[in-house]
Structure formats: C-alpha cells, structure tokens
Coordinates of C-alpha atoms and ligand atoms in Angstrom, one line a residue:
M1 CA 3.1 14.5 -25.8
P2 CA 3.4 17.4 -23.4
A3 CA 2.8 16.9 -19.7
S4 CA 2.0 13.8 -17.7
I5 CA 1.0 13.7 -14.1
V6 CA 2.1 10.7 -12.1
L7 CA 0.7 10.1 -8.6
G8 CA -0.2 7.4 -6.1
T9 CA -3.8 6.0 -6.0
Q10 CA -3.7 4.7 -2.5
W11 CA -2.0 5.8 0.8
G12 CA 1.5 6.4 -0.8
D13 CA 4.5 4.1 -1.4
E14 CA 2.9 2.6 -4.5
G15 CA 6.3 2.6 -6.3
K16 CA 6.1 6.0 -8.0
G17 CA 9.9 6.1 -8.5
K18 CA 9.5 3.1 -10.7
V19 CA 7.2 4.9 -13.1
V20 CA 9.5 7.9 -13.3
D21 CA 12.3 5.5 -14.1
Y22 CA 10.2 3.8 -16.7
L23 CA 9.3 7.0 -18.5
A24 CA 12.5 9.0 -17.9
D25 CA 13.9 8.4 -21.4
R26 CA 11.0 10.4 -22.8
M27 CA 11.0 13.2 -20.3
D28 CA 12.8 16.6 -20.3
F29 CA 11.6 17.9 -17.0
V30 CA 10.5 16.0 -13.8
V31 CA 8.7 18.2 -11.3
R32 CA 8.0 17.6 -7.7
Y33 CA 4.8 19.5 -6.8
Q34 CA 3.8 19.0 -3.2
G35 CA 4.9 17.8 0.2
G36 CA 8.4 18.1 1.7
N37 CA 11.1 15.8 2.8
N38 CA 8.4 13.4 4.1
A39 CA 8.3 11.5 0.8
G40 CA 10.7 8.8 -0.1
H41 CA 11.9 7.4 -3.3
T42 CA 14.2 4.4 -3.3
V43 CA 16.5 4.8 -6.2
I44 CA 19.7 3.0 -7.3
A45 CA 22.6 5.3 -8.2
E46 CA 26.1 4.0 -9.1
G47 CA 25.0 0.6 -7.7
Q48 CA 24.1 2.1 -4.4
V49 CA 20.6 2.0 -2.9
L50 CA 19.7 5.6 -2.2
K51 CA 16.7 7.2 -0.5
L52 CA 15.7 10.6 -1.8
H53 CA 13.2 12.5 0.3
L54 CA 12.9 15.8 -1.4
I55 CA 14.8 15.9 -4.7
P56 CA 12.8 14.5 -7.7
S57 CA 14.2 11.1 -8.8
G58 CA 14.6 12.6 -12.3
I59 CA 18.0 14.0 -11.0
L60 CA 19.6 10.6 -11.8
Y61 CA 19.1 11.2 -15.6
P62 CA 21.6 13.6 -17.2
H63 CA 19.1 14.8 -19.8
I64 CA 16.4 15.7 -17.3
T65 CA 16.0 19.0 -15.5
S66 CA 14.6 18.4 -12.1
V67 CA 12.3 21.0 -10.6
I68 CA 10.9 21.7 -7.1
A69 CA 7.8 23.7 -7.7
D70 CA 5.9 26.3 -5.7
G71 CA 3.7 24.0 -3.7
V72 CA 6.6 22.1 -2.0
V73 CA 7.9 23.0 1.4
I74 CA 11.7 22.9 1.6
D75 CA 14.0 22.4 4.6
P76 CA 17.1 23.9 3.0
R77 CA 19.4 21.9 5.3
V78 CA 17.9 18.6 4.2
L79 CA 17.9 19.7 0.5
L80 CA 21.6 20.6 0.7
E81 CA 22.4 17.3 2.4
E82 CA 20.6 15.4 -0.3
M83 CA 22.5 17.4 -3.0
D84 CA 25.8 16.6 -1.2
T85 CA 25.0 12.9 -1.1
L86 CA 24.2 12.8 -4.7
T87 CA 27.3 14.8 -5.7
G88 CA 29.4 12.4 -3.6
L89 CA 28.0 9.6 -5.8
G90 CA 28.9 11.4 -9.0
V91 CA 25.4 12.7 -9.8
D92 CA 25.4 16.2 -11.3
V93 CA 23.0 18.3 -9.3
S94 CA 23.4 21.5 -11.3
R95 CA 20.2 20.7 -13.2
L96 CA 18.1 21.0 -10.0
L97 CA 16.0 24.1 -10.1
V98 CA 13.9 25.4 -7.2
S99 CA 11.0 27.9 -7.3
G100 CA 11.4 31.0 -5.3
N101 CA 7.8 30.7 -4.3
A102 CA 8.3 27.5 -2.4
H103 CA 7.9 27.9 1.3
L104 CA 10.8 27.2 3.8
I105 CA 10.6 24.8 6.7
M106 CA 12.1 26.7 9.6
P107 CA 13.6 25.4 12.9
Y108 CA 10.5 26.4 14.8
H109 CA 8.3 24.3 12.6
L110 CA 10.3 21.2 13.6
E111 CA 10.3 22.2 17.3
I112 CA 6.5 23.0 17.3
E113 CA 5.6 19.8 15.5
R114 CA 7.5 17.7 18.0
V115 CA 5.9 19.3 21.1
V116 CA 2.4 19.3 19.6
E117 CA 2.6 15.6 18.8
R118 CA 3.7 14.9 22.3
F119 CA 0.9 17.2 23.6
L120 CA -1.7 15.3 21.6
G121 CA -0.7 12.0 23.2
K122 CA -2.8 9.1 22.0
N123 CA -4.5 11.5 19.5
A124 CA -1.2 12.3 17.8
L125 CA -1.3 12.0 14.0
G126 CA 1.9 10.1 13.8
T127 CA 3.5 12.7 11.5
T128 CA 7.1 12.3 10.2
K129 CA 8.1 15.3 12.4
R130 CA 9.9 17.1 9.7
G131 CA 8.0 20.4 10.3
I132 CA 6.0 20.0 7.1
G133 CA 2.5 20.4 8.6
P134 CA 3.5 23.6 10.5
A135 CA 5.2 25.0 7.4
Y136 CA 2.0 24.6 5.4
G137 CA 0.0 26.0 8.3
D138 CA 2.1 29.2 8.2
K139 CA 1.8 29.4 4.4
A140 CA -2.0 29.4 4.8
A141 CA -1.8 31.9 7.7
R142 CA 0.5 34.1 5.4
I143 CA 3.3 34.2 7.8
G144 CA 5.6 31.8 6.0
L145 CA 9.0 32.6 4.7
R146 CA 9.8 31.6 1.1
V147 CA 12.9 30.5 -0.8
Q148 CA 13.1 34.0 -2.4
D149 CA 13.3 35.6 1.0
L150 CA 16.6 33.9 1.5
F151 CA 18.1 36.2 -1.1
D152 CA 17.0 39.5 0.6
P153 CA 18.6 39.5 4.0
K154 CA 16.7 42.5 5.2
I155 CA 13.3 41.1 4.4
F156 CA 14.3 37.7 5.7
R157 CA 15.2 39.3 9.1
E158 CA 12.1 41.4 9.3
K159 CA 9.8 38.5 8.5
L160 CA 11.6 36.2 10.9
D161 CA 11.5 38.7 13.8
V162 CA 7.7 39.0 13.4
V163 CA 7.0 35.3 13.2
L164 CA 9.6 34.3 15.9
R165 CA 8.0 36.7 18.4
E166 CA 4.8 34.7 18.3
K167 CA 6.4 31.3 17.9
N168 CA 8.6 31.9 21.0
V169 CA 5.6 32.8 23.1
V170 CA 4.0 29.6 22.1
L171 CA 7.1 27.5 22.7
T172 CA 7.9 29.0 26.1
K173 CA 4.5 29.8 27.6
V174 CA 2.4 27.0 26.2
Y175 CA 4.9 24.2 25.9
G176 CA 7.6 25.2 28.4
R177 CA 10.4 25.0 25.9
L178 CA 13.4 27.3 25.3
P179 CA 13.0 30.2 22.8
L180 CA 14.8 30.1 19.5
E181 CA 17.3 32.8 18.6
A182 CA 16.8 34.8 15.5
D183 CA 20.6 35.4 15.0
R184 CA 21.4 31.8 14.9
I185 CA 18.6 31.1 12.3
V186 CA 19.7 34.1 10.2
E187 CA 23.3 32.8 10.2
D188 CA 22.4 29.3 9.2
Y189 CA 19.9 30.3 6.5
A190 CA 22.4 32.8 5.0
G191 CA 24.7 29.9 4.5
Y192 CA 22.0 27.9 2.8
A193 CA 21.2 30.9 0.6
D194 CA 24.7 31.1 -0.7
R195 CA 24.6 27.5 -1.8
L196 CA 21.1 27.6 -3.2
R197 CA 21.5 30.7 -5.3
P198 CA 22.5 28.9 -8.5
H199 CA 19.4 26.7 -8.3
L200 CA 16.8 29.5 -8.0
A201 CA 14.6 29.8 -11.1
D202 CA 11.2 31.1 -12.3
T203 CA 10.1 27.5 -12.7
S204 CA 6.6 28.3 -14.0
K205 CA 8.0 30.2 -16.9
L206 CA 10.7 27.6 -17.5
L207 CA 8.1 24.8 -17.7
H208 CA 5.7 26.9 -19.8
D209 CA 8.4 27.9 -22.3
G210 CA 9.6 24.3 -22.4
L211 CA 6.1 23.0 -23.2
R212 CA 5.7 25.6 -25.9
E213 CA 8.9 24.3 -27.5
G214 CA 7.5 20.7 -27.4
R215 CA 9.5 19.5 -24.4
R216 CA 8.0 16.9 -22.1
V217 CA 7.2 17.4 -18.5
M218 CA 6.4 14.9 -15.8
L219 CA 4.7 16.2 -12.7
E220 CA 5.5 13.8 -9.9
G221 CA 3.2 13.6 -6.8
A222 CA 4.4 12.4 -3.4
Q223 CA 2.3 10.5 -0.9
G224 CA -1.0 9.3 -2.4
T225 CA -4.6 10.2 -3.2
L226 CA -6.1 8.9 0.1
L227 CA -3.6 11.1 2.0
D228 CA -4.7 14.3 0.2
L229 CA -5.6 17.2 2.5
D230 CA -9.0 17.7 0.9
H231 CA -9.9 14.3 -0.6
G232 CA -8.1 11.9 1.7
T233 CA -9.1 10.3 5.0
Y234 CA -8.9 13.5 6.9
P235 CA -7.5 14.1 9.5
F236 CA -5.2 11.2 8.9
V237 CA -3.7 12.8 5.8
T238 CA -0.7 14.8 4.7
S239 CA -0.8 18.6 4.8
S240 CA -0.7 19.2 1.1
N241 CA -2.6 18.0 -2.1
P242 CA -1.1 15.0 -4.0
V243 CA -4.2 15.0 -6.4
A244 CA -3.7 15.7 -10.1
G245 CA -5.4 19.0 -9.9
Y246 CA -2.9 20.4 -7.6
A247 CA 0.0 19.5 -9.8
L248 CA -1.0 22.4 -12.1
A249 CA -1.6 24.9 -9.3
S250 CA 1.8 24.2 -7.9
A251 CA 3.8 24.1 -11.2
G252 CA 2.0 27.2 -12.5
I253 CA 0.9 25.7 -15.9
G254 CA -2.6 25.3 -17.3
P255 CA -4.6 22.0 -17.6
V256 CA -4.5 22.3 -21.4
W257 CA -0.9 20.9 -21.4
V258 CA -1.8 17.6 -19.7
D259 CA -2.5 14.6 -21.8
R260 CA -1.8 11.7 -19.4
V261 CA -2.7 11.2 -15.8
I262 CA -1.0 8.0 -14.6
G263 CA -2.3 6.4 -11.4
V264 CA 0.4 4.3 -9.7
T265 CA -1.2 1.4 -7.8
K266 CA 0.1 -1.5 -5.8
A267 CA -1.4 -4.9 -6.4
Y268 CA -2.3 -4.8 -2.7
V269 CA -2.6 -1.9 -0.3
T270 CA -0.3 -0.4 2.4
R271 CA -0.7 2.4 4.8
V272 CA 1.7 4.1 7.3
G273 CA 0.4 5.6 10.5
A274 CA -3.1 5.9 11.9
G275 CA -6.5 6.1 10.1
P276 CA -9.1 3.8 8.5
F277 CA -8.0 1.0 6.2
P278 CA -10.9 -1.3 5.4
T279 CA -9.0 -4.2 3.7
E280 CA -6.2 -4.4 6.3
E281 CA -4.9 -7.8 7.2
T282 CA -3.0 -8.4 10.5
G283 CA -2.0 -12.1 10.5
E284 CA 0.1 -14.3 8.3
I285 CA -0.9 -12.6 5.1
A286 CA 0.3 -9.2 6.5
E287 CA 3.6 -10.8 7.5
T288 CA 4.1 -12.2 4.0
L289 CA 3.2 -8.9 2.3
V290 CA 5.5 -6.9 4.5
K291 CA 8.4 -9.3 4.1
R292 CA 8.1 -10.0 0.4
G293 CA 7.2 -6.4 -0.5
G294 CA 9.8 -4.8 1.8
E295 CA 7.1 -2.7 3.3
F296 CA 9.0 -0.4 5.6
G297 CA 8.9 3.4 5.2
T298 CA 11.6 5.0 3.1
T299 CA 11.7 8.1 5.3
T300 CA 10.8 6.7 8.7
G301 CA 11.7 3.0 8.5
R302 CA 8.2 2.3 10.1
R303 CA 6.6 -1.0 9.2
R304 CA 3.6 -0.4 6.9
R305 CA 0.2 -1.7 7.5
T306 CA -0.9 -4.0 4.7
G307 CA -4.1 -5.4 3.1
W308 CA -5.8 -6.6 0.0
F309 CA -6.5 -4.6 -3.1
D310 CA -9.4 -2.2 -2.6
A311 CA -11.3 -1.4 -5.8
V312 CA -13.5 1.0 -3.9
I313 CA -10.7 3.4 -3.1
L314 CA -9.3 2.9 -6.6
R315 CA -12.6 4.0 -8.2
Y316 CA -12.6 7.0 -5.9
A317 CA -9.0 7.9 -6.9
A318 CA -9.9 7.5 -10.5
R319 CA -12.8 9.9 -10.1
I320 CA -10.8 12.5 -8.1
N321 CA -7.8 12.5 -10.4
G322 CA -9.2 11.6 -13.8
F323 CA -6.7 8.8 -14.5
T324 CA -6.1 8.0 -18.2
E325 CA -4.2 4.8 -17.2
L326 CA -3.0 2.8 -14.3
F327 CA 0.6 1.5 -13.6
L328 CA 0.3 -1.6 -11.5
T329 CA 3.3 -2.4 -9.2
K330 CA 4.4 -5.3 -7.1
L331 CA 2.3 -8.0 -8.8
D332 CA 5.2 -10.4 -8.0
V333 CA 4.6 -10.0 -4.3
L334 CA 1.2 -11.8 -4.6
S335 CA 2.7 -15.1 -5.9
E336 CA 1.7 -18.1 -3.7
L337 CA -1.1 -16.3 -2.0
S338 CA -3.9 -18.1 -3.7
P339 CA -6.8 -17.4 -3.3
I340 CA -6.3 -13.6 -3.6
K341 CA -9.0 -11.4 -2.1
V342 CA -10.2 -8.2 -3.8
C343 CA -12.5 -5.7 -2.1
V344 CA -15.3 -4.9 -4.5
A345 CA -17.6 -2.9 -2.2
Y346 CA -18.0 -1.9 1.5
E347 CA -20.7 -2.7 4.0
V348 CA -21.6 -0.2 6.6
D349 CA -24.4 -1.0 9.1
G350 CA -25.9 -3.5 6.7
D351 CA -25.9 -1.2 3.7
R352 CA -23.7 -1.8 0.6
Y353 CA -21.5 1.0 -0.7
E354 CA -19.9 0.8 -4.2
D355 CA -18.2 4.2 -3.5
V356 CA -16.2 5.6 -0.6
P357 CA -18.8 6.7 1.9
P358 CA -18.9 10.5 1.9
H359 CA -18.7 10.8 5.7
Q360 CA -15.7 9.9 7.8
S361 CA -17.7 8.0 10.5
L362 CA -19.2 5.7 7.9
F363 CA -15.8 5.1 6.3
H364 CA -14.3 4.2 9.7
R365 CA -17.0 1.5 10.2
A366 CA -16.7 0.2 6.6
T367 CA -16.1 -3.5 6.3
P368 CA -14.9 -5.0 2.9
V369 CA -17.0 -7.1 0.6
F370 CA -14.4 -9.5 -0.8
E371 CA -14.3 -11.4 -4.0
K372 CA -11.9 -14.4 -4.2
V373 CA -9.7 -14.6 -7.2
E374 CA -7.6 -17.6 -8.1
G375 CA -3.9 -16.9 -7.6
W376 CA -0.7 -18.3 -9.1
W377 CA 2.3 -20.1 -7.7
E378 CA 5.1 -19.1 -10.1
D379 CA 7.7 -16.5 -9.3
L380 CA 7.1 -13.6 -11.6
G381 CA 10.5 -11.9 -11.3
D382 CA 11.8 -13.3 -14.5
V383 CA 8.8 -12.7 -16.7
R384 CA 9.6 -10.2 -19.4
S385 CA 6.3 -9.7 -21.2
F386 CA 2.7 -9.3 -20.1
D387 CA 1.6 -12.2 -22.3
A388 CA 4.1 -14.5 -20.6
L389 CA 2.5 -14.0 -17.2
P390 CA 0.6 -17.0 -15.7
A391 CA -3.0 -16.9 -16.9
A392 CA -4.2 -16.3 -13.3
A393 CA -2.0 -13.3 -12.9
R394 CA -3.3 -11.8 -16.2
S395 CA -6.9 -12.5 -15.1
Y396 CA -6.2 -10.8 -11.8
V397 CA -5.0 -7.7 -13.7
K398 CA -8.0 -7.8 -16.0
R399 CA -10.3 -8.1 -13.0
L400 CA -8.8 -5.0 -11.3
E401 CA -9.1 -3.1 -14.5
D402 CA -12.7 -3.9 -14.9
L403 CA -13.5 -3.1 -11.3
V404 CA -11.8 0.3 -11.5
G405 CA -12.8 1.2 -15.0
V406 CA -9.4 2.5 -16.1
P407 CA -7.0 0.6 -18.4
M408 CA -3.7 -0.8 -17.1
S409 CA -0.8 0.4 -19.2
V410 CA 2.1 -1.3 -17.4
V411 CA 2.4 -4.1 -14.9
S412 CA 5.5 -4.4 -12.8
V413 CA 6.9 -7.6 -11.4
G414 CA 10.1 -6.3 -9.6
P415 CA 12.1 -3.2 -8.9
A416 CA 14.3 -3.3 -12.1
R417 CA 13.4 -1.4 -15.2
E418 CA 13.1 -4.6 -17.4
Q419 CA 10.6 -5.8 -14.9
S420 CA 8.0 -3.2 -16.1
L421 CA 5.8 -5.0 -18.6
P422 CA 3.7 -3.0 -21.0
V423 CA 0.2 -4.3 -21.5
A424 CA -0.2 -4.9 -25.2
A425 CA -1.8 -2.2 -27.3
R426 CA -2.4 0.0 -24.3
E427 CA 0.9 1.6 -23.5
A428 CA 1.4 5.0 -25.2
Ligands
GDP1 P1 7.3 5.5 -3.9 O1 7.5 6.5 -2.9 O2 5.9 5.5 -4.4 O3 8.3 5.5 -5.0 O4 7.5 4.1 -3.2 P2 8.7 3.4 -2.4 O5 10.0 4.0 -2.9 O6 8.4 3.5 -1.0 O7 8.5 1.9 -2.8 C1 8.9 1.4 -3.9 C2 9.7 0.2 -3.5 O8 9.2 -0.9 -4.1 C3 11.1 0.4 -4.0 O9 12.0 -0.3 -3.1 C4 11.1 -0.3 -5.3 O10 12.3 -0.8 -5.8 C5 10.1 -1.4 -5.1 N1 9.3 -1.8 -6.2 C6 8.8 -1.0 -7.2 N2 8.1 -1.8 -8.0 C7 8.2 -3.0 -7.6 C8 7.6 -4.3 -8.1 O11 6.9 -4.3 -9.1 N3 8.0 -5.4 -7.4 C9 8.7 -5.4 -6.3 N4 9.0 -6.5 -5.7 N5 9.3 -4.2 -5.8 C10 9.0 -3.1 -6.5

C-alpha cells in the first residue's frame, strides 16, 4: 500500500533503523522528514558498523530512492562527509535526492548555539550543538538560507550579507566572539553547491508522482514523539516535529496517501539529556539496561538515561500520532530482570492520572504507578518466531498492547533482520 510513516513513540533511539531495514524490501522511497544531523541510525554496511546522522538508512538498498524532504535542516559539509563515507564503502549515493526547500545550517548557527549553551550555564538544554535549533529559529524568522539558494550565487550572497550583519553584532557585542567572514562562507558553500547539484530535486512532485504510479513511500521520523517541539516535554525537546502529522507537511503530500502509521517502541524507555522521565531507574537496573541495550547515543556517545516501560506516554503517543500498529524493539534486553515493572498510570499530589498531565509542572512531579509483571530467564536472541518466545515474554507483549490499545505487529529480539518476529495474523 502507498505511504507508511515510521516514528519513535518515546524520547528517540527506539531502533527506528531496524524497522526501515525490516520493511525495506517493500519500499521504493525512504524519506527523512525533520531534524538534522542530530539523529543517528546505526546501520551495518559491508560488514562495517556505520552511524548515519542525516542520510536516510534507505540509502543502503539499491532499489530505494532516499529523499531528504523540505522540513529537514542540512549542514552541507556533514551531508557530503556522510556521502563520501558511504561511497568509500561501495554504497551508491546517486539515489539520494534533496529538496531545494530544505534549510541550510550555516557556520553562525553552530557558533551561536555553542555560545548560547555556555551562556545558559546550568539551564542549558544539552543540545547536540550541531546548529539545528538556530537554523530552525531562522527558518521561522524567515531569514534562513535554503538549499536552492546555493544554486543562485547572487541571491546567496545577498541573503548572507543581510543575515550576517545581525549575527556578527550578536556574536561580537553580546558574546565577545570574533565576527564571521562572508567571503569564506561563500567560498565554502559554493564548493558544496557544485557537489550537491546532481542531488537537487522537486521531492514533493517526485513522491506524489511515485504514489500515483503505485510506488511505496516510507516517511521516517528522527528523535521521538516526546521530543516533538509542540507535543513533547517542552522545553526539553528537539526544534522540529517528529509527529506523524508533520511527515506530510514536510514531504509535501496529502494525508490521503497514508495507510500505516508505525510507532517504534522500546520494551523499556531511554532518554538523552535533561527533562522529566517518570519511570527512570538509576541503580543496578539502569546499569543492566545501559550495558545490555548498548544505550549510548549514536551522535553524541552520551550515556542514555533508562527506565521501565511507560504505558502513559505510549497512550499519549498513540493519540498524537494515530498509530495503526507498534513495532516493539529490544525485548531481549529484559531477560533475567524478573519481575519487570510497567508504569500504568501516574500519581501527582495524590491524584491518579491515566494520561500525560496537560501541564508541565504536573508532569515534572509525576511519580509512576507500577504494575509488576513476571519476567523470563531465557536469552531471546535465537528465537525465530513470536510463538516460540517464552510464555512470560508473550504475556508481557500482550500486556503492553492492552495498556496502549494499539496492536503490536512485530517484536524484535536483537539487531539482525531475522530477529524481527512478526506477531501472527497482525503483520501486514
Ligand atoms: P534509532 O535512531 O531509533 O534507529 O535507534 P539507534 O540506532 O540509536 O538504536 C538502535 C540500536 O539498537 C542499534 O544499535 C540496533 O542495532 C539496536 N537494536 C535494534 N533493535 C534491537 C533489538 O531488538 N535488540 C537489541 N539488543 N538491539 C537492537
């Protein structure tokens, strides 16, 4: 069927790359729709573990056209570096297409983000310092430069001069930094333009025409629902919208084409950086989850915070995104952790909440109401069908499904493709 949206249900790092890999055979286009090079997919190419930050993981499949859509912000230097790495590994990157409407991350975005985070001190957001937030800020302020500007040197220079005048005042007068030189930026970006020219495309038209011809499109979100600029735990969020609705706004296609919205969820929860996390564990359980789950950031290498599965945020994510199904990853990590805790509701000041409290201050004070579920002791890595899972593991999956109210279509017990187990009669 035509278009599927795949996105994270928690705070990111749910294993979205795994789902793309699982469904890739059936896809013609894979589209990245928001964020920048702050995402991270761990993929295996030519036997090498590779971390992709910007390019959709669809690039590894020769039959797939990979698209970077309008709503992404692009650091062209990083994009070209990723393309070179892939080319060096024998991956053909000629099928990567980039929307001319996508905004560019400029050197002053990186510089400003660095100095602002330092200025905020203990209130810093803990951003990845890739210039992504400032680039989205300029997009909203309508002073951003876009990919298409790279191909009109006169316009590029004009826009750059206007914006740099203001940025340099801020850098020098507010933060005591050195000004940036327009000539240097123009020279660097002209070089990027030469190399990116063959990849420029009217991606909305391309996808629309493809869909009309019966081709299949996967729209791939980065980060996760709780990091959404509007629906996440603001201000501890990303500066774009991972939610399903934005996939269409960014790709420039209508909702009528979408028939699957797949929520990728870990069997437990992780979060990077600051912000509320009701089911967080800090002791031995956290240590085990981090170690067994390899919970270190793909982009930053930062150790992730970890905790038990939270059905409250999953119900919320299901509401915001309209999931048709869930893809559960990393069930194997929970072996030997019996009893497993599952958060079924929150308590705030003595009141019980079945839903995420609508106000930030309540959410920050939320404590989890846990239910204990019997665990299992077997290693799940070699299990090759859902029915062959230990009964306790199947019950755990069923319990999560009931608590969230969305069917599980696939359960994954390891990083390899054959470790994705379709749940009988559900998987489309
Ligand atoms: P993404 O950004 O959502 O794709 O997530 P990451 O790339 O940060 O995390 C996925 C990591 O978990 C990768 O290293 C995967 O190989 C690994 N992974 C995915 N699914 C499973 C699973 O079911 N079990 C285990 N043990 N690892 C998995």
